[in-house]
Protein backbone atom coordinates (compact mmCIF):
# COMPACT_ATOMS: atom_id res chain seq x y z
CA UNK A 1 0.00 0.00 0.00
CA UNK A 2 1.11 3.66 -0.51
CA UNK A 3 1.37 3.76 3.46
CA UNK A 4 3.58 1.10 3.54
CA UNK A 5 5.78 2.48 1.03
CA UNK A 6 5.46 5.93 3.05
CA UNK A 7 6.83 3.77 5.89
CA UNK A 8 9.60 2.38 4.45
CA UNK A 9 10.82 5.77 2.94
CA UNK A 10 10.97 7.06 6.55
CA UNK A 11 13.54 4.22 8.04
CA UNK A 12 16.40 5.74 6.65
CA UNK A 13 18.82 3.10 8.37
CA UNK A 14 17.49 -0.17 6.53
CA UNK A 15 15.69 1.39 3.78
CA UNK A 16 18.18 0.24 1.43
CA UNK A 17 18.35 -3.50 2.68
CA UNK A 18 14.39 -3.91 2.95
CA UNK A 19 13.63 -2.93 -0.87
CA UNK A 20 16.79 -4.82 -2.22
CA UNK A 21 15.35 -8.12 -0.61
CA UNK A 22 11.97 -7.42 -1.50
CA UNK A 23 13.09 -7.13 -5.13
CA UNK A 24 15.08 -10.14 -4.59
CA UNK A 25 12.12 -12.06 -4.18
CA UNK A 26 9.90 -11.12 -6.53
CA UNK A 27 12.42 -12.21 -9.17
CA UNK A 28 13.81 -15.21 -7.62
CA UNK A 29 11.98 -17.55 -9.82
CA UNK A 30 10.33 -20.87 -8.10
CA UNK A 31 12.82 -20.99 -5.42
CA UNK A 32 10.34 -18.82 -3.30
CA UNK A 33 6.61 -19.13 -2.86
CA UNK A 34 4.44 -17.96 -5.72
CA UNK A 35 2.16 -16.08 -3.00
CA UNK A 36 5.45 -14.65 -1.57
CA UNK A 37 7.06 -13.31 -5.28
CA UNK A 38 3.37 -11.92 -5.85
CA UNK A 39 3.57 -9.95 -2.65
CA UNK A 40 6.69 -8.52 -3.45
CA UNK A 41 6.55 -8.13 -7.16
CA UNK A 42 3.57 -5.88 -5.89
CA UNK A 43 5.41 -4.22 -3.05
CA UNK A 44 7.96 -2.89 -5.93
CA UNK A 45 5.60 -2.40 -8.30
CA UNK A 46 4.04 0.23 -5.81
CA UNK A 47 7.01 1.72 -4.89
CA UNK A 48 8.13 2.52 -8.01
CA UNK A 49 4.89 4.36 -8.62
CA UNK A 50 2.19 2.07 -9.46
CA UNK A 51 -1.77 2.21 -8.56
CA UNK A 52 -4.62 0.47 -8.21
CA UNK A 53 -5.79 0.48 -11.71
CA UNK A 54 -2.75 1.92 -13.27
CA UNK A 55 1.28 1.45 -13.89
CA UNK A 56 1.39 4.90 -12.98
CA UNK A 57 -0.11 7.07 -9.76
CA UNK A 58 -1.37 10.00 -11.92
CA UNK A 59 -1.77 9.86 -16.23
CA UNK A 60 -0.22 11.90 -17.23
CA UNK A 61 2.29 12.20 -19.51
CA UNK A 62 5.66 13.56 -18.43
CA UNK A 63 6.02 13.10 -14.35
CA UNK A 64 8.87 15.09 -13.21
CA UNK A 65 11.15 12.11 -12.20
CA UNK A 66 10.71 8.48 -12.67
CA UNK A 67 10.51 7.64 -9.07
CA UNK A 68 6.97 8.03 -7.30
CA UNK A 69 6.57 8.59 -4.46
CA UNK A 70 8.94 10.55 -3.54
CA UNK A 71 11.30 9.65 -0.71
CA UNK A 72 11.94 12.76 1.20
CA UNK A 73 14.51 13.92 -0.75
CA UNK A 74 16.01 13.64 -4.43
CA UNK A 75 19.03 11.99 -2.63
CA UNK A 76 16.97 9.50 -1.33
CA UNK A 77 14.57 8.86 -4.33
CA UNK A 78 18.15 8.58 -6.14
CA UNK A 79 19.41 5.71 -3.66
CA UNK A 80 16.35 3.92 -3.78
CA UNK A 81 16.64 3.75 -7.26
CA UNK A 82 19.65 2.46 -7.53
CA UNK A 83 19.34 0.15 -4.52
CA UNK A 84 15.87 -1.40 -6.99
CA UNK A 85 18.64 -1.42 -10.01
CA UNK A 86 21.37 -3.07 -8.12
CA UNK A 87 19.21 -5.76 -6.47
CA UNK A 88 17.32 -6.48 -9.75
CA UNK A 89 20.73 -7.22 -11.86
CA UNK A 90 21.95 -9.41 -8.75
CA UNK A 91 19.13 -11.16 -8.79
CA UNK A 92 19.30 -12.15 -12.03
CA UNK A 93 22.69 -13.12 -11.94
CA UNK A 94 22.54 -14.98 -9.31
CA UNK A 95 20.38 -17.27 -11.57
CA UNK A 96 22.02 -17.23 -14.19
CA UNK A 97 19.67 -15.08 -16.03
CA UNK A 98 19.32 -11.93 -17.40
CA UNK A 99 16.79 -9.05 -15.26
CA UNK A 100 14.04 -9.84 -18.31
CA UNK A 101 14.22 -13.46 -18.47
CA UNK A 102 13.25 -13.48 -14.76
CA UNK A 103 10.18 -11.29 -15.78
CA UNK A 104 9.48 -13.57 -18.69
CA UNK A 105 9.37 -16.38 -16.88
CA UNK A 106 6.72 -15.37 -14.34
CA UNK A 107 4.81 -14.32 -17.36
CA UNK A 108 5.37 -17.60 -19.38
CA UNK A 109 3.54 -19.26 -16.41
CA UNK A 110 -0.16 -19.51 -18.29
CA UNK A 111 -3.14 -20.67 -16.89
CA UNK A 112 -6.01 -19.12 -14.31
CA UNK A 113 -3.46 -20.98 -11.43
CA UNK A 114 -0.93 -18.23 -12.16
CA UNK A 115 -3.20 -15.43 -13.14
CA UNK A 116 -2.39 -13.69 -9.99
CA UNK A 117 1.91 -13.88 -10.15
CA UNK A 118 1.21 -12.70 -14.44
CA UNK A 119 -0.54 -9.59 -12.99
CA UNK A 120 1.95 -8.37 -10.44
CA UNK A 121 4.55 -8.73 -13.00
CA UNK A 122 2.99 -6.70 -15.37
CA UNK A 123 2.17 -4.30 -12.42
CA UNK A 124 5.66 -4.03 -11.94
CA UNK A 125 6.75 -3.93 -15.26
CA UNK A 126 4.15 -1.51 -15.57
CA UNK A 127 5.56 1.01 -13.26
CA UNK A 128 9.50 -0.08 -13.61
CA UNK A 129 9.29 -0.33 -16.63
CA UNK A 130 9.59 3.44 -17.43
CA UNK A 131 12.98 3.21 -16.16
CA UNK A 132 14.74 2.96 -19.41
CA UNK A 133 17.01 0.42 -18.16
CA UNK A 134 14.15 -1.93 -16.98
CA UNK A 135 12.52 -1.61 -20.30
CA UNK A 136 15.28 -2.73 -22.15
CA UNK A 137 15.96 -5.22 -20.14
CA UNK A 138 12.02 -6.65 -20.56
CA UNK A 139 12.48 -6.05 -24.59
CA UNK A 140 15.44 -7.82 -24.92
CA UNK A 141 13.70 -10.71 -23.58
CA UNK A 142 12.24 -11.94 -26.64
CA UNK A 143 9.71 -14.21 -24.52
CA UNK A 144 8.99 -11.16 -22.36
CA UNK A 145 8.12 -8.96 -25.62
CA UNK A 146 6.02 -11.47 -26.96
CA UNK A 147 4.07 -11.87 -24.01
CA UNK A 148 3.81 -8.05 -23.31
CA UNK A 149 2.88 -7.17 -26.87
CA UNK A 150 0.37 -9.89 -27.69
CA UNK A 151 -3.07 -9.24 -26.77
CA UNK A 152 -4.48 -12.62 -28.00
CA UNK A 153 -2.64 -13.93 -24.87
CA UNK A 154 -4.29 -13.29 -21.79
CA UNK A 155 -8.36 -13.97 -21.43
CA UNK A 156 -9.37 -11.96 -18.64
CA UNK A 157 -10.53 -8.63 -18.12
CA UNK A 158 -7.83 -8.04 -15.18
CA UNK A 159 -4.84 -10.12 -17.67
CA UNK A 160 -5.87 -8.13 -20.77
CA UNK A 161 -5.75 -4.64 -19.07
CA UNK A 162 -2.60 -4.86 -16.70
CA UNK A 163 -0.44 -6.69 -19.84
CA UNK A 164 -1.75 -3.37 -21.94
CA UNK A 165 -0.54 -1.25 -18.72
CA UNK A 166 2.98 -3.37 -19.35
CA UNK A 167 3.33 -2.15 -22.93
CA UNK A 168 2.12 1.19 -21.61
CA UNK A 169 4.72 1.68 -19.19
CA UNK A 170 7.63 0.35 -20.92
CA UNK A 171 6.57 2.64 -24.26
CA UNK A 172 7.26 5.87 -22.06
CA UNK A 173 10.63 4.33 -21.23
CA UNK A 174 11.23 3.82 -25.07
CA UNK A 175 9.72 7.16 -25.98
CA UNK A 176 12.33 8.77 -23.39
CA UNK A 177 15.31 10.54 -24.88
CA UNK A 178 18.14 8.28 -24.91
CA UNK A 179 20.06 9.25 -21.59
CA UNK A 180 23.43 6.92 -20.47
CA UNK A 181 21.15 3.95 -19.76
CA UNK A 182 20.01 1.28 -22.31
CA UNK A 183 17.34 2.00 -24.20
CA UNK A 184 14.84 0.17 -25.94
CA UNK A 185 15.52 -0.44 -29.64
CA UNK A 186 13.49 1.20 -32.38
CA UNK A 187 12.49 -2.59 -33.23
CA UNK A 188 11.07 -3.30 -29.90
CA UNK A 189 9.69 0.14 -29.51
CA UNK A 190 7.29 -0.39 -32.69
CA UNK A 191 5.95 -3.37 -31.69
CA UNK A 192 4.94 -2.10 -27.84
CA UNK A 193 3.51 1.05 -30.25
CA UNK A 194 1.20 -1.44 -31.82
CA UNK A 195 0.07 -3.45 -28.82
CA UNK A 196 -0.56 -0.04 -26.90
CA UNK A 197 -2.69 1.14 -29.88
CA UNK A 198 -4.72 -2.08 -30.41
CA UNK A 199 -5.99 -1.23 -26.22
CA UNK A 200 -6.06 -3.82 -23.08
CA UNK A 201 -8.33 -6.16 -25.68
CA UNK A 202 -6.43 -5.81 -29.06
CA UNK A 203 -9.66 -4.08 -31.02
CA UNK A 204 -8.89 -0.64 -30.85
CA UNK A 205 -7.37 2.63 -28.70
CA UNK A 206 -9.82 2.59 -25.81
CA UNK A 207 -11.56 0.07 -26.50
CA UNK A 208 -14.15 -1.13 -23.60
CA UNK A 209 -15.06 -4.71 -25.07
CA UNK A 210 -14.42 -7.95 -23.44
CA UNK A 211 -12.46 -10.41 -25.15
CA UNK A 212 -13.24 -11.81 -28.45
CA UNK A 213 -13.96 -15.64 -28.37
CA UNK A 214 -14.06 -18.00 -31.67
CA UNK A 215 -17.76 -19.64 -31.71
CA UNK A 216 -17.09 -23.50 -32.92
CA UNK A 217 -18.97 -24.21 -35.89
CA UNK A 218 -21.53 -27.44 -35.44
């Protein structure tokens, strides 16, 4: 919740420690608890600026800085994100894996059993994701693009509109100007320009419809 992130802005002492474990487990794969990487795929996904219903607190366009909320200070949002960067990439390695493999494998988990761990990493790729570093990360995934950009793959309501907040977020990162970190490439960046356009349910910008399922002929 936005208190709890709140919270854990104030401890300045362990602030650090607490978010770089949290991010730990929410991309540590099946080593951990799906219920526990949900929790904390949805504890980062909020701190770096996600809400209920969105990858972002507010729409619009341009936010000021990357990091919401803010942590006090621009020292601290500045240590916080690079105690979320840090953590993510030794995560990763410590599998053996790169940052958007780890993402594309809890989305690569299909089914309604794992409909719950596919949303909170879209939440969080929602809201990381306009970090230009996490984006590229997710696009160079090729299973982690596919997933993201096709809207044929998810059948709920919930699925369909938090993968579209996915493409969402990580298109800002891609639309960004190209800064010191990796961006996404122009390849990549088409293809999450389509799957934004086509809406949560792949029929249109804004569309409000509800999924589109093939009637078997007798």
């Amino acid at each position: 919740s936005a208190t709890a992130v709140a919270a854990l802005c104030a401890r300045k002492d362990d602030r650090v420690a607490i978010l770089s474990s949290v991010v730990r487990l929410g991309l540590s794969g099946t080593r951990v608890p799906t219920d526990t990487r949900v929790a904390a795929l949805h504890a980062v996904a909020t701190f770096a600026g996600a809400g209920d219903q969105t990858g972002r607190r507010s729409r619009l366009e341009a936010p000021a800085a990357p990091h919401e909320p803010a942590c006090g200070s621009a020292a601290a949002a500045e240590t916080a994100e690079a105690a979320m960067r840090d953590a993510a990439y030794d995560a990763a390695a410590a599998r053996g894996l790169t940052v958007g493999e780890c993402v594309g494998e809890s989305l690569a988990k299909g089914g309604d059993a794992f409909l719950d761990l596919r949303i909170a990493a879209y939440r969080c790729a929602a809201s990381l994701g306009r970090r230009p570093w996490f984006a590229a990360e997710v696009a160079t995934s090729a299973e982690a693009l596919a997933l993201v950009t096709d809207p044929s793959y998810e059948s709920t309501p919930a699925g369909c509109r938090w993968r579209h907040e996915a493409a969402l977020g990580m298109l800002a990162a891609a639309r960004a100007p190209k800064g010191v970190d990796a961006s996404v490439s122009d390849g990549a960046a088409s293809r999450l320009e389509a799957a934004t356009a086509g809406g949560p349910f792949g029929t249109g910008v804004g569309s409000r419809g509800a999924p589109r399922v093939a009637v078997a002929r007798r």
